[in-house]
Structures are given as structure tokens and as C-alpha cells.
Coordinates of C-alpha atoms and ligand atoms in Angstrom, one line a residue:
M14 CA 0.1 -0.1 0.0
G15 CA 1.4 3.5 -1.2
T16 CA 2.1 6.3 1.7
L17 CA -1.3 8.1 0.3
A18 CA -3.5 5.1 1.0
L19 CA -2.1 4.5 4.2
S20 CA -2.4 8.2 5.3
R21 CA -6.1 7.7 3.9
V22 CA -6.9 4.7 6.0
E23 CA -5.4 6.6 9.4
A24 CA -7.5 9.9 8.6
L25 CA -10.7 7.8 8.6
D26 CA -9.7 6.0 11.8
Q27 CA -9.6 9.5 13.6
P28 CA -12.7 11.1 12.8
A29 CA -14.9 8.0 12.7
P30 CA -15.8 7.8 16.4
S31 CA -16.9 11.4 16.5
I32 CA -19.1 11.7 13.1
A33 CA -21.0 8.5 14.8
G34 CA -20.7 10.1 18.1
E35 CA -22.7 13.3 17.0
V36 CA -25.1 11.1 14.8
A37 CA -25.9 9.7 17.8
R38 CA -26.6 12.9 20.2
I39 CA -28.6 14.1 17.1
A40 CA -30.8 10.9 16.8
R41 CA -31.4 10.8 20.7
E42 CA -32.0 14.3 21.0
Q43 CA -34.1 15.2 17.7
L44 CA -35.0 11.6 16.0
A45 CA -36.5 9.7 19.1
P46 CA -39.6 12.3 19.5
L47 CA -39.9 11.2 15.9
A48 CA -39.9 7.9 15.8
A49 CA -43.4 6.5 16.3
G50 CA -44.5 9.4 13.4
V51 CA -41.8 8.1 10.8
D52 CA -43.1 4.4 12.2
D53 CA -46.6 5.4 11.2
G54 CA -46.1 7.2 8.2
S55 CA -47.2 10.8 9.5
V56 CA -43.5 11.9 9.3
Y57 CA -41.0 12.1 6.4
P58 CA -37.9 13.2 8.4
A59 CA -36.0 15.6 5.3
E60 CA -34.8 18.1 7.9
L61 CA -33.1 15.4 9.8
L62 CA -31.6 13.4 7.0
R63 CA -30.2 17.1 6.1
R64 CA -28.9 17.6 10.0
F65 CA -27.3 14.1 9.8
G66 CA -25.3 15.2 5.9
E67 CA -24.0 18.5 7.5
V68 CA -22.7 16.5 10.5
G69 CA -20.9 14.0 7.6
A70 CA -23.1 11.0 8.1
W71 CA -23.3 10.9 4.5
G72 CA -19.7 12.0 3.5
S73 CA -17.3 9.5 5.2
H74 CA -17.2 6.7 2.7
V75 CA -16.6 8.5 -0.6
P76 CA -13.4 7.0 -2.1
H77 CA -10.3 9.2 -2.2
E78 CA -7.3 8.7 -4.6
G79 CA -8.2 4.7 -4.5
P80 CA -9.6 3.1 -1.3
A81 CA -12.8 3.5 0.6
D82 CA -13.9 2.9 3.9
L83 CA -17.0 2.1 4.7
R84 CA -16.8 2.1 8.4
C85 CA -18.0 5.2 9.8
A86 CA -20.9 5.0 7.6
I87 CA -21.8 2.0 9.1
Q88 CA -21.4 3.0 12.5
A89 CA -23.5 6.3 12.2
M90 CA -26.4 4.5 10.3
A91 CA -26.3 2.1 13.5
A92 CA -26.6 5.0 15.7
I93 CA -29.8 6.1 13.7
G94 CA -30.9 2.5 13.5
E95 CA -30.6 2.5 17.6
V96 CA -33.4 5.0 17.5
C97 CA -35.6 4.3 14.7
G98 CA -34.9 1.5 12.1
A99 CA -36.8 3.6 9.1
T100 CA -34.5 6.5 9.6
A101 CA -31.5 4.2 9.3
F102 CA -33.1 2.6 5.9
M103 CA -33.4 5.9 4.9
A104 CA -29.7 6.4 5.7
W105 CA -29.1 3.4 3.9
C106 CA -30.6 4.6 0.7
Q107 CA -28.7 7.9 0.7
N108 CA -25.3 6.0 1.6
T109 CA -26.2 4.1 -1.3
L110 CA -27.0 7.0 -3.4
V111 CA -23.9 8.8 -2.4
W112 CA -21.7 5.7 -3.2
Y113 CA -22.9 5.2 -6.7
A114 CA -22.0 9.2 -7.3
A115 CA -18.9 8.3 -6.0
N116 CA -17.8 5.3 -8.1
S117 CA -19.4 6.7 -11.4
T118 CA -16.6 7.5 -14.0
N119 CA -19.1 10.2 -15.3
M120 CA -17.2 13.1 -14.0
K121 CA -19.8 15.4 -15.5
L122 CA -22.5 13.8 -12.9
A123 CA -19.8 13.4 -10.1
K124 CA -18.8 17.0 -10.1
R125 CA -23.0 17.9 -10.3
F126 CA -24.3 16.0 -7.7
G127 CA -21.3 14.4 -5.5
D128 CA -20.9 17.2 -2.7
G129 CA -25.0 17.6 -2.9
F130 CA -25.6 13.9 -2.2
S131 CA -22.6 13.7 0.5
T132 CA -23.5 16.7 2.5
G133 CA -27.4 15.6 2.5
R134 CA -28.3 18.8 0.3
L135 CA -29.9 17.1 -1.9
L136 CA -31.5 14.0 -0.7
G137 CA -32.4 10.4 -2.5
G138 CA -32.1 6.5 -2.8
T139 CA -31.7 3.6 -4.9
G140 CA -33.9 1.4 -6.8
L141 CA -31.5 -1.6 -7.6
S142 CA -33.7 -4.3 -5.9
N143 CA -35.2 -5.4 -9.2
P144 CA -31.9 -5.5 -10.9
M145 CA -30.5 -7.4 -8.1
K146 CA -32.7 -9.6 -8.4
S147 CA -32.5 -9.9 -11.9
F148 CA -28.4 -10.4 -11.9
F149 CA -29.0 -13.0 -9.7
G150 CA -31.4 -14.7 -12.0
I151 CA -34.5 -14.0 -10.0
E152 CA -36.7 -11.8 -12.3
K153 CA -36.5 -9.7 -15.3
L154 CA -35.5 -6.4 -15.9
K155 CA -38.7 -4.0 -15.3
L156 CA -37.0 -0.9 -16.9
K157 CA -36.7 -0.8 -21.0
G158 CA -34.3 2.1 -22.2
R159 CA -33.6 2.7 -26.0
K160 CA -30.5 5.1 -27.4
V161 CA -31.5 8.2 -28.9
E162 CA -29.5 11.4 -29.5
G163 CA -27.8 12.7 -26.2
G164 CA -29.2 10.2 -23.9
Y165 CA -31.7 7.3 -23.8
V166 CA -35.5 7.1 -23.1
V167 CA -36.4 5.1 -20.6
R168 CA -39.9 3.3 -19.9
G169 CA -41.3 0.9 -17.2
A170 CA -42.4 1.1 -13.9
L171 CA -40.5 0.1 -10.2
P172 CA -43.0 -1.1 -7.5
W173 CA -41.3 0.5 -4.6
V174 CA -38.1 2.9 -4.4
S175 CA -37.7 5.2 -0.7
N176 CA -36.2 8.3 0.1
L177 CA -37.7 9.9 -2.1
G178 CA -39.8 13.0 -3.0
P179 CA -40.4 15.6 -5.8
D180 CA -37.0 16.9 -5.8
H181 CA -35.2 13.8 -4.8
Y182 CA -32.8 11.6 -7.0
F183 CA -32.3 7.8 -7.4
G184 CA -29.9 5.0 -9.0
T185 CA -31.2 2.1 -11.2
I186 CA -30.7 0.3 -14.2
F187 CA -32.8 -0.2 -17.4
E188 CA -32.4 -3.0 -19.8
R189 CA -31.5 -1.7 -23.3
E190 CA -34.4 -3.0 -25.9
D191 CA -32.3 -1.8 -29.1
E192 CA -29.0 -4.3 -28.6
P193 CA -28.0 -6.2 -25.2
G194 CA -27.1 -4.5 -22.4
T195 CA -27.9 -2.7 -19.3
V196 CA -27.4 0.8 -18.2
M197 CA -27.2 2.4 -14.9
F198 CA -28.6 5.7 -14.5
L199 CA -29.6 8.5 -11.9
A200 CA -33.2 9.0 -12.1
D201 CA -34.5 13.1 -11.4
C202 CA -37.8 12.7 -9.5
A203 CA -38.7 16.5 -10.8
D204 CA -38.9 15.0 -14.5
P205 CA -42.4 15.3 -15.3
A206 CA -42.0 12.0 -17.6
I207 CA -41.0 10.1 -14.0
T208 CA -44.2 10.0 -11.5
L209 CA -44.3 8.4 -8.2
A210 CA -47.5 6.7 -6.7
P211 CA -48.3 6.5 -3.1
C212 CA -47.9 2.7 -1.9
K213 CA -50.2 0.8 -0.2
P214 CA -49.8 0.8 4.0
F215 CA -46.5 -1.1 4.8
L216 CA -46.3 -3.1 8.3
A217 CA -43.5 -0.6 9.4
M218 CA -41.5 2.0 7.2
D219 CA -44.3 3.9 6.1
G220 CA -42.3 7.4 6.4
T221 CA -39.6 6.3 4.4
G222 CA -40.9 8.2 1.1
T223 CA -41.7 5.1 -0.4
Y224 CA -43.3 4.9 -3.6
G225 CA -44.0 3.0 -7.0
V226 CA -42.7 4.9 -9.9
Q227 CA -43.6 5.0 -13.3
F228 CA -41.4 6.1 -16.4
R229 CA -43.4 7.6 -19.0
D230 CA -40.6 7.7 -22.2
A231 CA -38.4 9.8 -20.0
F232 CA -35.6 11.0 -21.2
V233 CA -32.0 10.5 -19.7
P234 CA -29.5 12.6 -21.1
D235 CA -26.2 11.3 -21.0
D236 CA -25.6 13.6 -17.8
L237 CA -27.4 11.4 -15.8
I238 CA -25.7 8.2 -16.7
L239 CA -23.9 6.5 -13.8
A240 CA -22.8 3.5 -15.6
D241 CA -22.8 2.6 -19.3
P242 CA -22.5 -0.8 -19.3
A243 CA -24.2 -0.9 -16.0
A244 CA -22.5 -4.7 -15.4
P245 CA -18.9 -4.1 -14.4
F246 CA -19.9 -0.8 -12.4
V247 CA -22.3 -3.1 -9.9
K248 CA -20.0 -5.7 -9.7
K249 CA -17.7 -2.6 -8.3
I250 CA -20.4 -1.2 -5.7
R251 CA -22.3 -4.4 -5.1
A252 CA -20.0 -5.2 -1.7
G253 CA -20.6 -1.7 -0.2
F254 CA -24.3 -2.0 -1.2
I255 CA -24.6 -4.9 0.9
L256 CA -22.6 -3.8 3.7
L257 CA -23.8 -0.3 4.3
Q258 CA -27.1 -2.6 5.5
A259 CA -25.4 -4.0 8.3
G260 CA -25.7 -0.6 10.1
M261 CA -29.5 -1.1 9.8
A262 CA -28.9 -4.6 11.5
L263 CA -26.2 -3.4 14.5
G264 CA -28.8 -0.3 15.5
L265 CA -31.8 -2.5 15.8
I266 CA -29.9 -5.2 17.6
R267 CA -28.2 -3.0 19.9
D268 CA -31.8 -1.3 21.1
C269 CA -33.3 -4.9 21.5
I270 CA -30.8 -5.5 23.9
N271 CA -31.2 -2.0 25.7
I272 CA -35.2 -3.4 25.8
M273 CA -33.9 -6.5 27.8
D274 CA -32.3 -4.3 30.0
E275 CA -34.7 -2.0 30.8
V276 CA -37.3 -4.9 32.1
D277 CA -34.5 -6.8 33.6
R278 CA -35.2 -5.1 37.1
P279 CA -39.4 -6.0 37.2
L280 CA -39.0 -9.3 35.2
G281 CA -35.6 -10.8 35.5
H282 CA -36.7 -13.2 38.0
I283 CA -38.8 -14.6 35.4
N284 CA -37.2 -13.8 32.3
R285 CA -34.2 -16.0 33.1
Y286 CA -36.0 -18.8 32.2
L287 CA -36.2 -17.6 28.6
P288 CA -33.2 -19.2 26.1
Q289 CA -32.2 -16.4 25.0
Q290 CA -30.6 -13.6 27.1
P291 CA -29.0 -10.0 26.6
V292 CA -25.7 -11.3 27.0
N293 CA -25.9 -14.2 24.0
F294 CA -27.2 -10.8 22.1
R295 CA -24.5 -8.8 23.2
D296 CA -22.1 -11.6 22.0
L297 CA -23.8 -11.9 18.8
A298 CA -23.7 -8.1 18.1
A299 CA -19.9 -7.9 18.9
E300 CA -19.3 -10.5 16.5
L301 CA -21.3 -9.4 14.0
E302 CA -19.6 -5.5 14.3
A303 CA -16.4 -7.3 14.3
E304 CA -16.9 -9.0 11.1
T305 CA -18.7 -5.7 9.5
M306 CA -15.7 -3.9 10.7
A307 CA -13.1 -6.2 8.8
L308 CA -15.1 -6.6 5.4
A309 CA -16.3 -2.8 5.6
R310 CA -12.6 -1.3 5.6
D311 CA -12.2 -3.3 1.9
P312 CA -15.3 -2.6 -0.2
Y313 CA -13.4 -3.3 -3.7
N314 CA -11.7 -6.6 -2.7
E315 CA -12.8 -8.9 -5.9
E316 CA -11.9 -12.2 -4.2
D317 CA -14.8 -14.8 -4.5
T318 CA -14.3 -15.6 -0.5
Y319 CA -14.6 -11.9 0.0
W320 CA -17.9 -11.7 -1.8
R321 CA -19.1 -14.9 0.1
K322 CA -18.4 -13.5 3.0
V323 CA -20.4 -10.6 2.5
I324 CA -23.6 -12.6 1.5
A325 CA -23.0 -14.5 4.8
L326 CA -22.7 -11.4 6.9
R327 CA -25.5 -9.8 5.5
L328 CA -27.5 -12.8 6.0
R329 CA -26.5 -13.3 9.3
A330 CA -27.5 -10.2 10.1
G331 CA -31.3 -10.3 8.7
E332 CA -31.5 -13.8 11.1
A333 CA -30.1 -11.9 14.5
S334 CA -32.1 -8.6 13.8
V335 CA -35.4 -11.1 13.7
A336 CA -34.1 -13.2 16.6
A337 CA -33.4 -10.1 18.8
A338 CA -36.4 -8.6 18.4
H339 CA -38.3 -11.6 18.9
A340 CA -36.4 -12.0 22.0
A341 CA -37.5 -8.7 23.2
M342 CA -40.8 -9.0 23.1
L343 CA -40.7 -12.3 24.7
H344 CA -38.6 -10.7 27.9
C345 CA -41.2 -7.4 27.3
G346 CA -44.3 -9.6 27.8
A347 CA -47.2 -7.6 27.8
R348 CA -45.8 -4.4 28.0
G349 CA -44.1 -4.8 24.6
Y350 CA -47.5 -5.7 23.0
L351 CA -49.0 -2.3 23.7
K352 CA -48.8 -0.4 20.7
S353 CA -47.1 2.4 22.5
H354 CA -44.0 0.3 23.4
R355 CA -41.1 0.2 21.0
A356 CA -40.7 -3.5 21.0
Q357 CA -43.2 -4.4 18.5
R358 CA -41.7 -1.7 16.3
R359 CA -38.5 -3.2 16.5
L360 CA -40.0 -6.6 15.5
R361 CA -41.8 -5.3 12.6
E362 CA -38.4 -3.2 11.4
A363 CA -36.6 -6.5 12.2
Y364 CA -38.7 -7.8 9.5
F365 CA -37.8 -5.8 7.0
V366 CA -34.0 -5.9 7.4
A367 CA -34.5 -9.7 6.6
I368 CA -37.1 -9.0 3.4
V369 CA -35.3 -6.0 2.1
T370 CA -33.1 -6.9 -1.0
P371 CA -30.8 -9.4 -0.9
A372 CA -34.1 -11.0 0.7
T373 CA -33.1 -14.0 3.2
K374 CA -34.2 -16.0 0.3
Q375 CA -32.0 -14.2 -2.1
L376 CA -29.1 -14.6 0.0
R377 CA -29.4 -18.1 0.5
K378 CA -29.9 -18.8 -3.6
M379 CA -26.9 -16.6 -3.8
L380 CA -24.5 -18.7 -1.2
A381 CA -25.6 -22.0 -2.7
D382 CA -24.8 -20.5 -6.5
A383 CA -21.5 -19.0 -5.3
Ligands
LIG478 C1 -41.3 -0.7 2.9 C2 -40.2 -0.8 1.4 C3 -39.2 -0.3 1.0 C4 -38.8 -0.6 -0.2 N1 -38.1 0.1 -0.9 C5 -36.8 0.0 -1.7 C6 -36.0 0.6 -2.7 O1 -35.9 2.0 -2.0 N2 -35.3 0.4 -3.4 C7 -35.8 -0.6 -4.0 O2 -35.2 -1.0 -5.2 N3 -36.5 -1.7 -3.5 C8 -36.9 -1.3 -2.5 N4 -37.8 -2.3 -1.5 C9 -38.3 -3.7 -2.4 C10 -37.3 -4.5 -1.7 O3 -36.1 -4.2 -1.4 C11 -37.9 -6.3 -2.4 O4 -37.2 -5.9 -3.3 C12 -38.7 -6.2 -1.7 O5 -39.2 -6.2 -0.5 C13 -39.2 -7.9 -2.2 O6 -38.2 -8.7 -2.4 P1 -38.1 -10.3 -2.2 O7 -36.8 -10.3 -2.9 O8 -38.5 -10.7 -1.1 O9 -39.2 -10.3 -3.6 P2 -41.0 -10.9 -3.3 O10 -41.4 -10.6 -2.4 O11 -40.4 -12.3 -3.6 O12 -40.9 -10.5 -4.7 C14 -41.0 -10.6 -6.1 C15 -41.5 -9.7 -7.1 O13 -42.9 -9.6 -7.0 C16 -43.6 -8.9 -7.1 N5 -44.6 -8.2 -6.3 C17 -44.6 -8.9 -5.0 N6 -45.5 -8.1 -4.2 C18 -46.1 -7.1 -5.0 C19 -46.8 -6.0 -4.6 N7 -47.6 -6.0 -3.6 N8 -46.9 -4.9 -5.8 C20 -46.2 -5.3 -6.7 N9 -45.5 -6.2 -6.9 C21 -45.2 -7.1 -5.9 C22 -42.4 -7.6 -7.4 O14 -42.1 -7.7 -8.5 C23 -41.4 -8.3 -6.8 O15 -40.0 -7.8 -7.1 C24 -39.3 -1.9 -0.9 C25 -39.8 -2.8 -0.2 C26 -40.7 -2.4 0.9 C27 -41.8 -3.5 1.6

């Protein structure tokens, strides 16, 4: 590793705790009072997402001079997730959007959007569930595009894309219909040919700005192309895409442990008969965190063994989230069954970690195929 690369890693080691610490403070003070509203869909926390961006939550994983390090981004996301799983998911959406722009070789795009996304001035997300499923042979690409002068014309619909609004952006992929190939681009929600339709209410995550998105022959100029062809780009960004999701899981598991600890005084005498105790989840969380931090230092690693480790970690993170939330419910008893208690919110959020792409079933297929 050259001197430049080393000093980059050292530099990343220093500010990481302060960004995550600052994010944790804002989450405790400003996000906690909004969490129930974000959960029930009455609040989309745009201002807070911008505030997190101002203190560096969306910028630390931007590669400079080569390597990238996702550790700080994941720790900041975990701090958010300890308070609100839905907002941690929006944090992942935003971080992923930043990751796309930062890795694009379209310099015009990187220059125009890089800072806006990484500071939170511009918000948005990612519509890669369908492409990620298509690349692993699960379903066909839903967006189609054809080359025209100065860009492409895109048509089709994506059923769910989150962290959106009228002035937001997201990265997604279409299949060329004029010749073989796929292209990754930034969709501009302000484009009148791109419409956002509200979704039916979800089990959780209703405040995440999630919409069905329709492209009615939308013109995508060359300036908004992230990668053409998309395949090599997806190979480059896919480990980061998946690893960043660990932040949602780590935060959620930490709060499930908090919940179990909170009821220990009144209920510890009977809860000790339950098979899974906070100490088990403390150990599990520590193990997952150590593995995540190790993999997050090296998101461009192209080795097959590394990729398998990333998939296996992501699978464990989803399963551990559901297990921790389930245990928190059992420890809480009737207290956690109240709608006003966050234990039941955590259970609903945990299922999202396990079903968001790549979902548990897709991860198992990927491991079986790898
Ligand atoms: C709250 C929420 C937010 C999401 N945000 C994003 C996002 O930001 N970006 C993104 O790319 N994806 C998003 N998704 C999609 C998500 O990542 C998964 O793709 C989705 O949960 C299904 O994954 P699966 O692998 O279990 O597929 P399955 O549930 O097995 O579904 C396979 C396919 O069936 C179809 N399908 C199933 N149910 C419905 C339905 N009710 N309406 C329409 N089609 C249906 C879809 O084509 C789907 O891809 C979101 C989903 C939810 C519930």
C-alpha cells in the first residue's frame, strides 16, 4: 500500500468516532421524538436527514485517491438505527446514492451531484432491488431503454423506491431494448415523465418516502448516466451496497438488547427462564460488528472468498435482527404488546432487514450458487 493510501486509512481512523458520536447525539435528541411518526407514516424526516448530512453522516465513505472505507458510515447508520429502523433505512438509501455517484466514472455527474448527495443537500435513494434480483436470475428487469441523440428514453415501473420526494434522485438500471446491455442512471424525480405513486400502507417503514415509480418514455440525458454498461459498475459497488445494510441491523439489535435490559429489574426473576438472554445478543452483536468492520475496510476486494463473506454476514445480520426483536418481545411480555411500546416496532422493523433486497431467500440462493 502506498503512502497516500496509508494516510487515507489513518485519517479515516480518526474522525470516525466523532461523526458517529455526533449522529448518535442528534438521533437521541431530535429523532427519538419523531420515531413513532416515521413508523406510522405521518413524518418523513427530510430536515433530520439533511442535519445528519451536515455532520458528515453521508460523506465518510466517499473514496479519495483509490480506497474506500465504510466503517464510519455503518457506525453512523447504526447510531440512527438504535433509535429508528425506518430512518436507518433512509440513511442506507442516501449512503447508497452517495456510493453510486462517488464510484461513477461520469465526471460531469460526479461533479454536479457528489457534494450535494454527500452533504445531504440533495436527498434520494436507490432502485436496485429489481436489478439485483435480475442479476442473480430471480426476475426480469422492469425498466427498458433505447438510445436516442444525447441519451436514452426509458419506460417501465418499479414497485417500491424509498427516500423519495419531488426533488429527489435515485440510481437504477434499465435493460436496452435496441441492443443487448444494461445501463445504470440517476432518475430525477422532478422530471414530469417520472411519476411517484403512493404505496399501500406497509407493516412499518411508512415514513420512508417510499413510492411506486413510473417512467413514461422519460429522457435520460448522458449527464445522468452512472455507468454504461452497468455490469462492471455493479460488480464494483455491490459489496458496499450490501455491507452498508449492516448498519440497520447493528442499531436495531443494540436497541433490542436495551429493551431486554430495561425490563430486567421488574421481570428478570422470570425472564431468566427464557432461552435467549441479553448476554447472548451482546456476544452476537459484537461478533457481527467485528466482522462488519473488518469487511468494511475493503469494499473493492474482488476475491470470491470476500464476496461470500459479505453475503454470509448480510444473511446473519437479517436473521440476528429478527431473533433479537423476537427475544425483546418475549422479555417484555404484555408491556411490549402495547402499541405505544417500541418492542413491537422493533419486531416489524426487523422483518424489513430480513426482506429488503437482498432478502434472506435471495442471500441463501446466492450462497448456494456461489
Ligand atoms: C417498505 C419498502 C421499501 C422498499 N424500498 C425499496 C427501495 O428503496 N428500492 C428498491 O429497489 N426496492 C425497495 N423495496 C423492495 C425490497 O427491497 C424487496 O425487493 C421487496 O421487499 C421484495 O423482495 P423479495 O426478494 O422478497 O421479492 P418477493 O416478495 O418474492 O417479490 C418478487 C416480485 O413480486 C412482485 N410483487 C410482490 N408483491 C408485490 C406487490 N404488493 N406489488 C407489486 N409487486 C409485487 C414484485 O415484482 C417483486 O419484485 C422496498 C420494499 C418495501 C416493502
